[in-house]
């Protein structure tokens, strides 16, 4: 299967893992390869802020591992889905379940953070949030640089939109981590 062409043949996780895509970011969605464009500067800066603020807290309190955007997480098998959030957190109690860190992480993270790009449709990004939740992610943050808001998803029925004066309430997933929304956009 040519990774750059469309086909009805579904790609497997094993095949996806062997592709050489010249360092281009991609995801496997229900057996279909999806290429992703590089992000712009604002997106990258906001994603780095999210990752830095989370990683500093996680490292200081030895709570688990924070992963960057290139890390693939297996959400479903047959058809296979591998997604890569902009930032992810896996709690210390689950890190031991990862047999081979050179491979994709075999389960969904506890926390997934997606930064919305200008080229993203909100419905497409929200679809990702629901896919994370369906796979077992406990908290999904959709960070919107254009509006400087955070859409917080705990379930399909528990969604909140947070603005500049709010604090992201994530302590139940990342012990003690609460961050002011405004800090994500500095």
Coordinates of N, CA and C in Angstrom, one line a residue:
X1 N 0.8 -1.2 0.0 CA 0.0 0.0 0.0 C 0.9 1.2 0.0
X2 N 0.6 2.1 -0.9 CA 1.4 3.4 -0.9 C 0.8 4.3 0.2
X3 N 1.7 4.7 1.1 CA 1.2 5.5 2.3 C 0.7 6.9 1.9
X4 N 0.9 7.3 0.6 CA 0.5 8.6 0.2 C -0.7 8.6 -0.7
X5 N -1.3 7.4 -0.9 CA -2.5 7.3 -1.7 C -3.6 6.7 -1.0
X6 N -4.8 6.9 -1.5 CA -6.0 6.4 -0.9 C -6.3 5.0 -1.4
X7 N -6.8 4.2 -0.5 CA -7.1 2.8 -0.8 C -8.1 2.2 0.1
X8 N -8.9 1.2 -0.3 CA -9.8 0.6 0.5 C -9.2 -0.4 1.5
X9 N -7.9 -0.8 1.2 CA -7.2 -1.8 2.0 C -6.8 -1.0 3.3
X10 N -7.2 -1.7 4.4 CA -6.9 -1.0 5.7 C -5.4 -1.3 6.1
X11 N -4.8 -0.3 6.6 CA -3.4 -0.5 7.1 C -3.5 -1.0 8.5
X12 N -2.5 -1.8 8.9 CA -2.4 -2.4 10.2 C -1.5 -1.5 11.0
X13 N -1.6 -1.7 12.3 CA -0.7 -1.0 13.3 C 0.8 -1.4 13.0
X14 N 1.0 -2.7 12.7 CA 2.3 -3.2 12.4 C 2.9 -2.5 11.2
X15 N 2.1 -2.4 10.1 CA 2.6 -1.8 8.9 C 2.8 -0.3 9.1
X16 N 1.9 0.4 9.8 CA 2.1 1.8 10.1 C 3.4 2.1 10.9
X17 N 3.7 1.2 11.8 CA 4.9 1.3 12.6 C 6.2 1.2 11.8
X18 N 6.2 0.6 10.6 CA 7.4 0.4 9.8 C 7.5 1.5 8.7
X19 N 6.5 2.4 8.5 CA 6.6 3.4 7.5 C 7.7 4.4 7.7
X20 N 8.3 4.8 6.7 CA 9.3 5.9 6.8 C 8.6 7.1 6.0
X21 N 8.2 8.0 6.8 CA 7.4 9.1 6.2 C 8.2 10.4 6.2
X22 N 9.5 10.3 6.1 CA 10.4 11.5 6.1 C 10.0 12.5 7.2
X23 N 9.9 12.0 8.4 CA 9.6 12.8 9.6 C 8.3 13.6 9.5
X24 N 7.4 13.2 8.6 CA 6.1 13.9 8.5 C 5.2 13.3 9.6
X25 N 4.4 14.1 10.2 CA 3.5 13.7 11.3 C 2.3 13.0 10.7
X26 N 1.9 11.9 11.2 CA 0.7 11.2 10.7 C 0.0 10.4 11.8
X27 N -1.2 10.0 11.5 CA -2.0 9.2 12.5 C -2.6 8.1 11.6
X28 N -3.0 7.0 12.3 CA -3.7 5.9 11.7 C -5.1 5.9 12.3
X29 N -6.1 6.1 11.5 CA -7.5 6.2 12.0 C -8.3 5.1 11.3
X30 N -8.7 4.2 12.1 CA -9.5 3.0 11.7 C -8.9 2.4 10.4
X31 N -7.6 2.2 10.4 CA -6.9 1.6 9.3 C -6.5 2.5 8.2
X32 N -6.8 3.8 8.3 CA -6.5 4.8 7.2 C -5.4 5.7 7.6
X33 N -4.4 5.9 6.8 CA -3.3 6.8 7.1 C -3.8 8.2 6.8
X34 N -3.5 9.1 7.8 CA -3.9 10.5 7.7 C -2.6 11.3 8.0
X35 N -2.2 12.1 7.0 CA -1.0 13.0 7.1 C -1.5 14.3 7.7
X36 N -0.6 14.9 8.5 CA -0.9 16.1 9.2 C 0.2 17.1 8.8
X37 N -0.3 18.3 8.6 CA 0.6 19.4 8.2 C 1.3 19.9 9.4
X38 N 2.5 20.5 9.2 CA 3.3 21.0 10.4 C 2.4 22.2 11.0
X39 N 2.6 22.4 12.3 CA 1.9 23.4 13.0 C 2.6 24.8 12.8
X40 N 1.8 25.9 13.0 CA 2.3 27.2 12.9 C 3.0 27.6 14.3
X41 N 3.6 28.7 14.3 CA 4.3 29.2 15.5 C 3.5 29.3 16.8
X42 N 2.3 29.9 16.6 CA 1.4 30.1 17.8 C 1.0 28.7 18.4
X43 N 0.6 27.8 17.5 CA 0.3 26.5 17.9 C 1.4 25.8 18.7
X44 N 2.6 25.9 18.1 CA 3.8 25.3 18.7 C 4.1 25.9 20.1
X45 N 4.0 27.2 20.2 CA 4.2 27.9 21.5 C 3.2 27.5 22.5
X46 N 2.0 27.4 22.2 CA 0.9 27.0 23.1 C 1.1 25.6 23.5
X47 N 1.4 24.7 22.6 CA 1.6 23.3 22.9 C 2.8 23.1 23.8
X48 N 3.8 23.9 23.6 CA 5.0 23.8 24.5 C 4.7 24.3 25.9
X49 N 3.9 25.4 26.0 CA 3.5 25.9 27.3 C 2.7 24.8 28.0
X50 N 1.8 24.2 27.4 CA 1.0 23.1 28.0 C 1.9 22.0 28.5
X51 N 2.8 21.6 27.6 CA 3.7 20.5 27.9 C 4.6 20.8 29.1
X52 N 5.2 22.0 29.0 CA 6.1 22.5 30.0 C 5.5 22.6 31.4
X53 N 4.3 23.2 31.4 CA 3.6 23.4 32.7 C 3.2 22.1 33.3
X54 N 2.8 21.2 32.5 CA 2.4 19.8 32.9 C 3.6 19.0 33.4
X55 N 4.6 19.0 32.5 CA 5.8 18.2 32.8 C 6.5 18.7 34.1
X56 N 6.6 20.0 34.3 CA 7.3 20.5 35.5 C 6.6 20.0 36.7
X57 N 5.2 20.0 36.7 CA 4.5 19.5 37.9 C 4.6 18.0 38.1
X58 N 4.5 17.3 37.0 CA 4.6 15.8 37.0 C 6.0 15.4 37.5
X59 N 7.0 16.0 37.0 CA 8.4 15.6 37.4 C 8.6 15.9 38.8
X60 N 8.2 17.1 39.3 CA 8.4 17.5 40.6 C 7.8 16.6 41.6
X61 N 6.6 16.1 41.3 CA 5.9 15.2 42.2 C 5.9 13.7 41.8
X62 N 6.7 13.4 40.8 CA 6.9 12.0 40.4 C 5.6 11.3 40.2
X63 N 4.8 11.9 39.3 CA 3.4 11.4 39.1 C 3.3 10.5 37.9
X64 N 4.3 10.4 37.0 CA 4.1 9.6 35.8 C 5.0 10.2 34.7
X65 N 4.6 10.1 33.5 CA 5.3 10.5 32.3 C 4.5 11.4 31.4
X66 N 5.1 12.5 30.9 CA 4.5 13.4 29.9 C 5.1 13.1 28.6
X67 N 4.3 13.0 27.5 CA 4.8 12.7 26.2 C 4.5 13.8 25.3
X68 N 5.4 14.0 24.3 CA 5.2 15.1 23.3 C 4.4 14.6 22.1
X69 N 4.2 15.5 21.1 CA 3.3 15.3 20.0 C 3.6 14.1 19.1
X70 N 4.8 13.7 19.0 CA 5.2 12.7 18.1 C 4.8 11.3 18.6
X71 N 4.4 11.2 19.9 CA 4.1 9.9 20.5 C 2.8 9.3 20.1
X72 N 2.8 8.1 19.5 CA 1.6 7.4 19.1 C 1.0 6.6 20.3
X73 N -0.3 6.7 20.4 CA -1.1 5.9 21.4 C -2.1 5.0 20.6
X74 N -2.1 3.7 20.9 CA -3.0 2.8 20.3 C -4.4 2.9 20.9
X75 N -5.4 3.4 20.1 CA -6.7 3.6 20.7 C -7.7 2.4 20.4
X76 N -7.5 1.8 19.2 CA -8.3 0.6 18.9 C -7.5 -0.3 18.0
X77 N -8.0 -1.6 18.0 CA -7.4 -2.6 17.1 C -8.5 -3.1 16.3
X78 N -8.2 -3.4 15.0 CA -9.0 -4.1 14.1 C -10.4 -3.4 13.9
X79 N -10.5 -2.3 13.3 CA -9.4 -1.6 12.6 C -8.6 -0.8 13.6
X80 N -7.3 -0.7 13.2 CA -6.3 -0.1 14.1 C -6.4 1.5 14.0
X81 N -6.3 2.1 15.2 CA -6.2 3.5 15.3 C -5.1 3.9 16.2
X82 N -4.2 4.7 15.7 CA -3.0 5.3 16.5 C -3.1 6.8 16.3
X83 N -3.3 7.5 17.5 CA -3.3 8.9 17.5 C -2.2 9.5 18.3
X84 N -1.8 10.8 18.0 CA -0.7 11.4 18.7 C -1.2 12.8 19.1
X85 N -1.6 13.0 20.4 CA -2.0 14.3 20.9 C -0.8 15.2 21.0
X86 N -1.1 16.5 21.1 CA 0.0 17.5 21.2 C 0.8 17.2 22.5
X87 N 0.1 16.9 23.6 CA 0.7 16.6 24.9 C -0.1 15.4 25.5
X88 N 0.6 14.5 26.2 CA -0.1 13.4 26.9 C 0.5 13.1 28.2
X89 N -0.3 12.6 29.1 CA 0.2 12.2 30.4 C -0.3 10.8 30.7
X90 N 0.7 10.0 31.2 CA 0.3 8.6 31.7 C 0.8 8.6 33.2
X91 N -0.2 8.2 34.0 CA 0.1 8.1 35.5 C 1.1 7.0 35.8
X92 N 1.9 7.3 36.8 CA 2.9 6.4 37.3 C 2.5 4.9 37.4
X93 N 1.3 4.7 37.9 CA 0.8 3.4 38.1 C 0.6 2.6 36.8
X94 N 0.4 3.3 35.7 CA 0.2 2.7 34.4 C 1.5 2.6 33.5
X95 N 2.5 3.3 33.9 CA 3.8 3.3 33.1 C 4.4 1.9 33.0
X96 N 4.2 1.1 34.1 CA 4.8 -0.2 34.1 C 4.1 -1.1 33.0
X97 N 2.9 -0.7 32.6 CA 2.2 -1.5 31.5 C 2.8 -1.3 30.1
X98 N 3.8 -0.4 30.0 CA 4.4 -0.2 28.7 C 5.6 -1.1 28.6
X99 N 5.5 -2.1 27.8 CA 6.6 -3.1 27.6 C 7.7 -2.6 26.8
X100 N 7.4 -1.8 25.8 CA 8.5 -1.4 24.8 C 8.2 0.0 24.5
X101 N 9.0 0.9 25.1 CA 8.8 2.4 24.8 C 9.3 2.8 23.4
X102 N 10.0 1.9 22.7 CA 10.3 2.2 21.3 C 9.1 2.0 20.4
X103 N 8.1 1.4 20.9 CA 6.9 1.1 20.1 C 5.8 2.1 20.5
X104 N 4.7 2.1 19.8 CA 3.6 3.0 20.2 C 3.1 2.6 21.6
X105 N 2.6 3.5 22.4 CA 2.1 3.2 23.7 C 0.8 2.4 23.5
X106 N 0.6 1.2 24.1 CA -0.5 0.3 23.8 C -1.8 0.7 24.3
X107 N -2.0 1.9 24.9 CA -3.3 2.3 25.5 C -3.4 3.8 25.4
X108 N -4.6 4.3 25.7 CA -4.8 5.7 25.7 C -4.2 6.3 27.0
X109 N -3.8 7.6 26.9 CA -3.2 8.3 28.0 C -4.3 8.7 29.0
X110 N -3.9 9.0 30.2 CA -4.9 9.5 31.2 C -5.4 10.9 30.9
X111 N -4.5 11.7 30.3 CA -4.8 13.1 29.9 C -4.2 13.3 28.5
X112 N -5.1 13.8 27.6 CA -4.7 14.2 26.2 C -5.0 15.7 26.0
X113 N -4.0 16.4 25.5 CA -4.1 17.8 25.2 C -4.0 18.0 23.7
X114 N -5.0 18.6 23.1 CA -4.9 18.9 21.7 C -5.0 20.4 21.5
X115 N -4.1 21.0 20.8 CA -4.1 22.4 20.5 C -4.8 22.6 19.2
X116 N -5.8 23.4 19.1 CA -6.5 23.6 17.9 C -5.8 24.5 16.9
X117 N -5.5 24.1 15.7 CA -4.9 24.9 14.7 C -5.9 25.7 13.9
X118 N -5.5 26.8 13.2 CA -6.4 27.6 12.4 C -7.0 26.7 11.3
X119 N -6.3 25.7 10.8 CA -6.8 24.9 9.7 C -7.8 23.8 10.2
X120 N -7.9 23.6 11.5 CA -8.7 22.5 12.1 C -10.2 23.0 12.1
X121 N -11.1 22.0 11.8 CA -12.5 22.3 12.1 C -12.8 21.9 13.5
X122 N -13.6 22.6 14.2 CA -13.9 22.3 15.6 C -14.6 20.9 15.7
X123 N -15.4 20.6 14.7 CA -16.1 19.3 14.8 C -15.1 18.2 14.7
X124 N -14.1 18.4 13.8 CA -13.0 17.4 13.7 C -12.2 17.2 14.9
X125 N -11.9 18.3 15.6 CA -11.1 18.2 16.8 C -12.0 17.6 17.9
X126 N -13.2 18.0 18.0 CA -14.1 17.4 19.0 C -14.3 15.9 18.8
X127 N -14.3 15.5 17.5 CA -14.4 14.0 17.2 C -13.2 13.3 17.8
X128 N -12.0 14.0 17.7 CA -10.8 13.4 18.4 C -11.0 13.3 19.9
X129 N -11.5 14.3 20.5 CA -11.8 14.3 21.9 C -12.6 13.1 22.3
X130 N -13.7 12.9 21.6 CA -14.5 11.7 21.9 C -13.8 10.4 21.6
X131 N -13.0 10.3 20.6 CA -12.2 9.1 20.4 C -11.3 8.8 21.6
X132 N -10.6 9.9 22.1 CA -9.8 9.7 23.3 C -10.6 9.2 24.4
X133 N -11.7 9.8 24.7 CA -12.6 9.4 25.8 C -13.1 7.9 25.6
X134 N -13.5 7.6 24.4 CA -14.0 6.2 24.1 C -12.9 5.2 24.4
X135 N -11.6 5.6 24.2 CA -10.5 4.7 24.4 C -10.0 4.6 25.8
X136 N -10.6 5.4 26.7 CA -10.2 5.3 28.1 C -9.5 6.5 28.7
X137 N -9.3 7.6 27.9 CA -8.6 8.8 28.4 C -9.6 9.4 29.4
X138 N -9.1 9.8 30.5 CA -10.0 10.4 31.6 C -10.3 11.8 31.4
X139 N -9.4 12.6 30.8 CA -9.6 14.0 30.6 C -8.9 14.4 29.3
X140 N -9.7 15.2 28.5 CA -9.2 15.7 27.3 C -9.3 17.3 27.3
X141 N -8.3 18.0 27.0 CA -8.3 19.4 26.9 C -8.1 19.8 25.5
X142 N -9.0 20.5 24.9 CA -8.9 21.1 23.6 C -8.6 22.6 23.8
X143 N -7.3 23.0 23.5 CA -6.8 24.3 23.8 C -7.0 25.1 22.5
X144 N -7.7 26.2 22.6 CA -8.0 27.1 21.4 C -7.2 28.4 21.5
X145 N -6.1 28.5 20.8 CA -5.3 29.8 20.8 C -6.1 31.0 20.2
X146 N -6.9 30.7 19.2 CA -7.6 31.9 18.6 C -8.5 32.6 19.6
X147 N -9.2 31.8 20.4 CA -10.2 32.4 21.4 C -9.6 32.4 22.8
X148 N -8.4 31.9 23.0 CA -7.8 31.8 24.3 C -8.8 31.1 25.3
X149 N -9.3 30.0 24.9 CA -10.2 29.2 25.7 C -9.7 27.7 25.8
X150 N -10.2 27.0 26.8 CA -9.9 25.6 26.9 C -11.3 24.8 27.0
X151 N -11.5 23.9 26.1 CA -12.7 23.0 26.2 C -12.3 21.7 26.9
X152 N -12.9 21.5 28.0 CA -12.5 20.4 28.9 C -13.6 19.3 28.8
X153 N -13.1 18.1 28.5 CA -14.0 16.9 28.2 C -13.7 15.8 29.2
X154 N -14.6 15.4 30.0 CA -14.5 14.3 30.9 C -15.3 13.1 30.4
X155 N -16.4 13.4 29.7 CA -17.3 12.5 29.0 C -18.0 13.2 28.0
X156 N -18.8 12.5 27.2 CA -19.7 13.1 26.2 C -20.7 14.1 26.8
X157 N -21.0 13.8 28.1 CA -22.0 14.7 28.8 C -21.4 15.7 29.7
X158 N -20.1 15.6 30.0 CA -19.5 16.5 30.9 C -18.4 17.3 30.2
X159 N -18.8 18.4 29.7 CA -17.9 19.3 28.9 C -18.1 20.7 29.4
X160 N -16.9 21.4 29.6 CA -16.9 22.8 30.1 C -16.0 23.6 29.2
X161 N -16.3 24.9 29.0 CA -15.5 25.8 28.3 C -15.0 26.8 29.3
X162 N -13.6 26.9 29.4 CA -13.0 27.8 30.3 C -12.3 28.9 29.6
X163 N -12.4 30.1 30.2 CA -11.8 31.3 29.7 C -10.7 31.9 30.5
X164 N -10.2 33.1 30.1 CA -9.0 33.7 30.7 C -9.0 33.7 32.2
X165 N -10.1 33.9 32.9 CA -10.2 34.1 34.3 C -10.3 32.7 35.1
X166 N -10.3 31.6 34.3 CA -10.6 30.3 34.9 C -9.3 29.5 35.1
X167 N -9.4 28.5 35.9 CA -8.3 27.5 36.2 C -8.8 26.2 35.7
X168 N -7.9 25.5 35.0 CA -8.2 24.1 34.5 C -8.2 23.2 35.7
X169 N -9.3 22.6 36.1 CA -9.4 21.7 37.2 C -9.0 20.2 36.8
X170 N -7.7 19.9 36.9 CA -7.3 18.6 36.5 C -6.7 17.7 37.6
X171 N -6.9 18.2 38.8 CA -6.2 17.5 40.0 C -6.7 16.0 40.1
X172 N -7.9 15.7 39.7 CA -8.4 14.3 39.8 C -7.6 13.4 38.8
X173 N -7.0 13.9 37.8 CA -6.3 13.1 36.8 C -4.8 13.2 37.0
X174 N -4.3 14.4 37.3 CA -2.9 14.7 37.5 C -2.9 15.4 38.9
X175 N -2.6 14.6 39.9 CA -2.7 15.0 41.3 C -2.1 16.4 41.5
X176 N -2.9 17.3 42.0 CA -2.4 18.6 42.4 C -2.3 19.6 41.2
X177 N -2.5 19.2 40.0 CA -2.2 20.1 38.9 C -3.5 20.9 38.5
X178 N -3.4 22.2 38.7 CA -4.4 23.1 38.3 C -3.6 24.3 37.7
X179 N -4.0 24.7 36.5 CA -3.2 25.7 35.8 C -4.2 26.8 35.3
X180 N -3.8 28.0 35.5 CA -4.6 29.1 35.0 C -4.7 29.1 33.5
X181 N -5.9 29.2 32.9 CA -6.0 29.2 31.5 C -5.1 30.2 30.8
X182 N -5.0 31.4 31.4 CA -4.2 32.5 30.8 C -2.7 32.1 30.7
X183 N -2.2 31.2 31.6 CA -0.8 30.8 31.5 C -0.5 30.0 30.2
X184 N -1.5 29.3 29.7 CA -1.3 28.4 28.6 C -1.0 29.3 27.3
X185 N -1.4 30.5 27.3 CA -1.3 31.4 26.1 C -0.3 32.4 26.2
X186 N 0.6 32.4 27.2 CA 1.6 33.4 27.4 C 2.7 33.2 26.4

